[in-house]
Amino acid sequence: MSVELDVFVGNTTIMDEEVYQFWLDGYTVNDAVKVRMEGGVLEEYEASTDVLLSDTMDQFRTFQMCERLLHTPAKLANQLLFQIPPHRQTMLIERYYAFDNAFVREVLGKKLSKGTKKDLDDISAKTGITLKSCRRQFDNFKRVFKVVEELKGPLVENIQQHFLLSDKLARDYAAIVFFANNRFETGKRKLQFLSFQDFAFCAGQLISNWTVGAVDNMVEDMDVDLDKEFLQDLKDLKILINDKDLLDQHKSLVCTALRGKTKVFNEMEANFKTLSRALVNIAAKLTNTKDVRDLFIDLVEKFIEPCRSDRWTSADVRLFLTYYTNSARTLDTFRHQVTWDRYMDVIKSCILKMYHD
Amino acid sequence: MPGKLKAKIVAGRHLPVMDRASDLTDAFVEVKFGNTTFKTDVCPKSLNPQWNSEWFKFEVDDEDLQDEPLQITVLDHDTYSANDAIGKVYIDIDPLLSCEAATVISGWFPIYDTIHGIRGEINVLVKVDLFNDLNRFRQSSCGVKFFCTTSIPKCYRVVMVHGFVEELVVNEDPEYQWIDRIRTPRASNEARQRLISLMSGELQRKIGLKVLEMGGNAVLGYLQCFDLEGESGLVVRAIGTACTLDKLSSLPTAVLPACNSPSREMKESPLAQAPSHGCRSSHNSPVHSAAAASARLSQGFSVSVPTLIFTGMGSGGSAGKDGGPLKTLLRQQTQSALEQREFPFFTLTCFPPGFLIHVGGVVSARSVKLLDRIHNPALGNTRSYKLLDWNSFTADEPETRDAWWEEIRQEIKSHAKALGCHAVVGYSESTSICEEVCILSASGTAAILNPKFMQEGCLDSYSEHSRLEDPAPPSCGFCHIPYDELNMPFPAHLTYCYNCRRQKVPDVLFTTIDLPVEATVMGKGSLIQARLCRLKKKAQGEVNATAISNLLPFMEYELHTQLMNKLKLRSMNALFGLRVQISVGENMLVGLASATGVYLMALPAPGGIQIAGKTPSDITYEQHISNMQKKINDTISKNKDLYEVHPQEIIEEVIGSPIPESRQRSRLFRSHSESSDEVSELDLSHGKKDAFVLEIDDTDAVEDIHSLLTDAPMPSGFYSCNTEIMPGIYNWTSSLQMFTSVRVFRLNNVNLTNQGLNKIFNDLCENLLKSLYFKLRSMVPCCLCHLNFAVAVPEEELIQVAVTAVAMTFDKEQAQENFKANMEKAIMKVISENEEQLQFPLELCTETPAPQPFSPSKGTGHQDGGGIHTSARATSVDYSSFADRCSTWIELIKLKAQAIRRGSIKTTASQEKGSPLPEGRSRSLRCMRPFPSSTVSVVKMTPLSFLPGTRIIKYLGIINMFFIRETTSLREEGGVSGFLHCFIAEVFAMVRAHVAALGGNAVVSYSMKECVFMENPNKNQAQCLINVSGDAVIFVRESEAEATAAAPQTSSMQNLSGAAEANA
């Protein structure tokens, strides 16, 4: 005897969050049943494997039917096929658009193209995330990217409006879109210690301070493209390292202020010029798209790694950057205060976020 | 020209992409009614078109308005080739024809295509202007209201019940017409959908005419069915109960007078539980006279199957002195009211208190018919020897089908007469068709009704009148036997009613109706199912029909035996909502009987089950038997705890005298009944005096025992029933989940035995139930209500089971509190009337004071009972002293019951306000409703006639929809399960959309009456037909209603219906 057909349809669509997660994670029905059995649902409800199998199949089928709607979450709210309570709809959407940090680290900054999609097999093998789940996550990134690409207005709000995501998740997606658009390099070995959240934070900083949107909030791509004028202005900061007087003055101001306040004072004093040069050079090079892509690798190689080899603590870094930024303002001959602050505020918070093991 | 139909097409959304090149659609809409068609402009290149059309006006006869659906077709415009159809919407405009129902249909409807399913939505506005038609010979019946609900609709009052209405219409099935060979599956499906829609419209109109003729204005319990007879055609038939309904004003005066009768009060009274006397059980499944065997062979082939009447019965002394004359009087009165009716049948299952006087038992009739094989009308006339050829002459000549049903109804009527009843309630009809064989079935519950509901005008005076002379104590009255005990159609055990002790009751009672509100039950109810498969040789024509009709009585007998065993295993003594289905397949018959078992306080406590071996010499064999016996005893005691059924056995022993006495006498009377008493008396291990004996030598018995023990217990927190109300649960919370589950099983093993088949079928049902419990586990504590199983044998080796039910949550804690509070209240009221302030005296011990008020009367009852017995031995019986005692005792109960009633209403009311849980829930629901982006309103669906915690304020009309879905890409749609899952979801969606468009927020009395699934996996094809029906309503939450209505009004509303009250 075999079950030829087995369906259960509720007037209110029944969805088990646990099973939904299995489906999202790309489990096969049988694997999901296995995991559920180990989870002990069986003993609690005296259910047999058949019961669990039937339930899992049913739910997987439901999710599959819903998937089409989840691609345009706004539809979920006014479709008629499934009667799903609003809080459940929110859950469905939020979970569908959730992603694995391990996966997003692999694709962050890459072009969301067919080429990348072909590499998903490798990513799946590397991260242990099922290919099905990888595809879903990748397609989500791509879908969000396509929709917001040509929209006016703030990126996060656009994402929230079109995909009904929570604020947190919308911000993460904004970061992904921002990274994909500017193609920041994140995959190098030296950057492996950084988590997605580190990058997401940096993206947030960049979006709110360096993009076109930071000055004008009604242009297309305002939150995706960096402010070209600002990048051009950054070249003016070179005076800080090219003018010897200014460099010495800057150094002495910082050293006076920090003396006795940090254990790595000597290392700091010795490296001041290298570090300052590194930071200003990074700024000056940002007019090249190529160098924009290398922003994070540059920050790591030229600033974070030297500090780390001198065993600076993050408190040391914070102290240094604070005084480094502030004392430049007091330099008499330095006229680019506004650009300097706009640059350094972001760089400082990014470095502080990235300065960990 | 009495009507003007107006339709306006507003907009569309989520349309499918019809033009691959642009990824867009150029949509326009055709609106068709009758032969008139209008078109909207093309809305180019949009998936969300805005048509905002003018009002399309159709000037039509109201006859057409009733028959025809409004047909809306959405198409994709194509300049060079034919326009592609996107899908259709059929709108039944009947709800607009009654002035009290909906006034406008407006909303988003899913655009449905029989091949692709739902493809976007369309926003439509429909209105009807009706002109008054005073033509006496009119063919329309606009304004007659139809209800699927089998009880009195919540906001109406019955002025008069007119009785049974039936009608059927037939046509050729488009699927089997010659043209079907050349047209597309889509065209064929649409022709079928449209035809059935037309036919049901016509049927409804014709029934409406009959109702108007009878002087009624509504049909309750409207049951419409389709018989897909294949080549011989399509039959749409309907039955219902014609009534005159009165819309209730919210004034308290509108309360039914009968509501004041003490019968209502008994229900909630825990104190009204009479102590059980003695114990006795028996198993009666007499095969009632093989009625009217097929003398109609001249009319083709027709076999009338011997029918069983399920009742628990007995014989006894001459209570006739007391009850007899009055009974005859009653009968005379009612007969006069019912006499002129051909069929005194009622499709209702739930009645206003006082309507049912006595219930006899289940009556059923089945008949096996051969469907005509001729499908070519031209041939029909020449073959004059065929008399069954209704469609060979003209396609719409329903005479034969009418005659068939007439025959069955006559049989039912005669069965009811044999039980001393003049009416049949809870009546329903069904068919099962396999190829050319058709089993027609009808069943109902024989009953004696209160004539006052049948006579107009004298309602008020009569009610008083009849109450005075009504001898039956109301809460148990319906249990009392309606037939003459000296002249019974079959042997049975009778005892004195355990509630009033004045009249005789059977030891078990089977009915097809819902538990009457006045009934006093102990503990909770339970779903009881009997399942059976019987193999049958493949055969053709008359041989096949004969084989089937020979099998039927045995199946009925076995199903009955199983039901009885399972009932005993749960220590219950009555079945409600009994529904026996027998489905025929090519090589087997499948029988499924479902009912809800309860322990009726008025009936004797059932005995246990005793296993007896025929060869006691073998020791291992005896051990085997004693093992089984132990298992059974364990199960019984477990079940007693589970269902909270604890008959008071100790008291039985003490007071046992009157009943054993009558038992002795009864034994004299029923000389030929089984001798279970002797056997069981030997068994001292079991507490009961007599038990139901299963002899294990019998292979059937082994099977029975097996099926008894394999019934898996329900997981904790779950209850289930197939009736409207779950006995013993009164505090529903508002969350509910209606669902449909369908399973099809393939029997791979060709060489199956009956036993093997039975086990498979049994497992299948059990597993399905288990799956349901598991699915709904988050709702615990909850009860699956109205569990409706439908079995079918769509193909050889396939068994299909479809279940529709609703899971409703209840508050466990509150249940106990309520119960305790009620008890306490009652006691406090009895002791001192003034202490009304006590709200929750939970800390008081409830057990000890409860029996105390009874003890003095019990004592005297006992003594008097003894007295009776001595006199009873003499032939002349004097009941006067006993009856005297009884009546005072009844007075006492009434008094208490009244007190309890008053108390309980107050308790529920206060708890509604006081308990944070339901309040919180409803509040959170309210918070969710104004979800910003959602334009879809929530529509609840339930197979019950009510929604817990709510009040139905308006009935918007009947929903009766028929859909066909077909696919030629089965694998791509997720196989058969994916296909059907999607289709059922679509059907739900379309029902919800129609209800929402009518302005409703719920469907009550929802049922899926047909689910015909056919597949051909080799061709990657499948087809499914679904027919659903229900009543669209508007409900408001009880708490909201309270805010608007004054307090006395709400209490009057509570009085209105037992169901609503039970859930308050």
CSV table of N, CA and C in Angstrom, one decimal, chain B residues 169 369 500 584 666 802 810 863 867 918 1043 1061:
chain,number,residue,atom,x,y,z
B,169,VAL,N,-32.9,18.1,-11.1
B,169,VAL,CA,-32.9,18.4,-12.5
B,169,VAL,C,-31.8,17.5,-13.1
B,369,LYS,N,-29.2,0.7,-7.9
B,369,LYS,CA,-29.8,0.9,-9.2
B,369,LYS,C,-28.8,0.7,-10.3
B,500,CYS,N,-35.9,10.9,35.0
B,500,CYS,CA,-37.2,11.2,35.6
B,500,CYS,C,-37.8,9.9,36.2
B,584,VAL,N,-19.0,2.4,-3.4
B,584,VAL,CA,-18.8,1.3,-4.3
B,584,VAL,C,-17.7,1.5,-5.3
B,666,SER,N,-38.4,-7.8,32.0
B,666,SER,CA,-38.1,-7.6,30.6
B,666,SER,C,-37.6,-8.9,30.0
B,802,ALA,N,-11.5,12.0,2.1
B,802,ALA,CA,-11.4,13.5,2.2
B,802,ALA,C,-12.0,13.9,3.5
B,810,PHE,N,-10.2,25.7,23.1
B,810,PHE,CA,-11.0,26.1,24.2
B,810,PHE,C,-10.1,26.3,25.4
B,863,GLN,N,-37.2,3.6,48.5
B,863,GLN,CA,-38.2,2.9,49.2
B,863,GLN,C,-39.4,2.7,48.3
B,867,GLY,N,-41.5,-0.5,46.6
B,867,GLY,CA,-42.9,-0.7,46.7
B,867,GLY,C,-43.5,-1.0,45.3
B,918,PRO,N,-8.9,35.6,26.7
B,918,PRO,CA,-9.6,35.8,25.4
B,918,PRO,C,-9.6,37.3,25.0
B,1043,ALA,N,-20.7,45.9,23.7
B,1043,ALA,CA,-20.5,47.3,23.8
B,1043,ALA,C,-21.6,48.1,23.2
B,1061,GLU,N,-25.0,29.7,23.0
B,1061,GLU,CA,-24.9,29.8,24.5
B,1061,GLU,C,-23.8,28.9,25.0
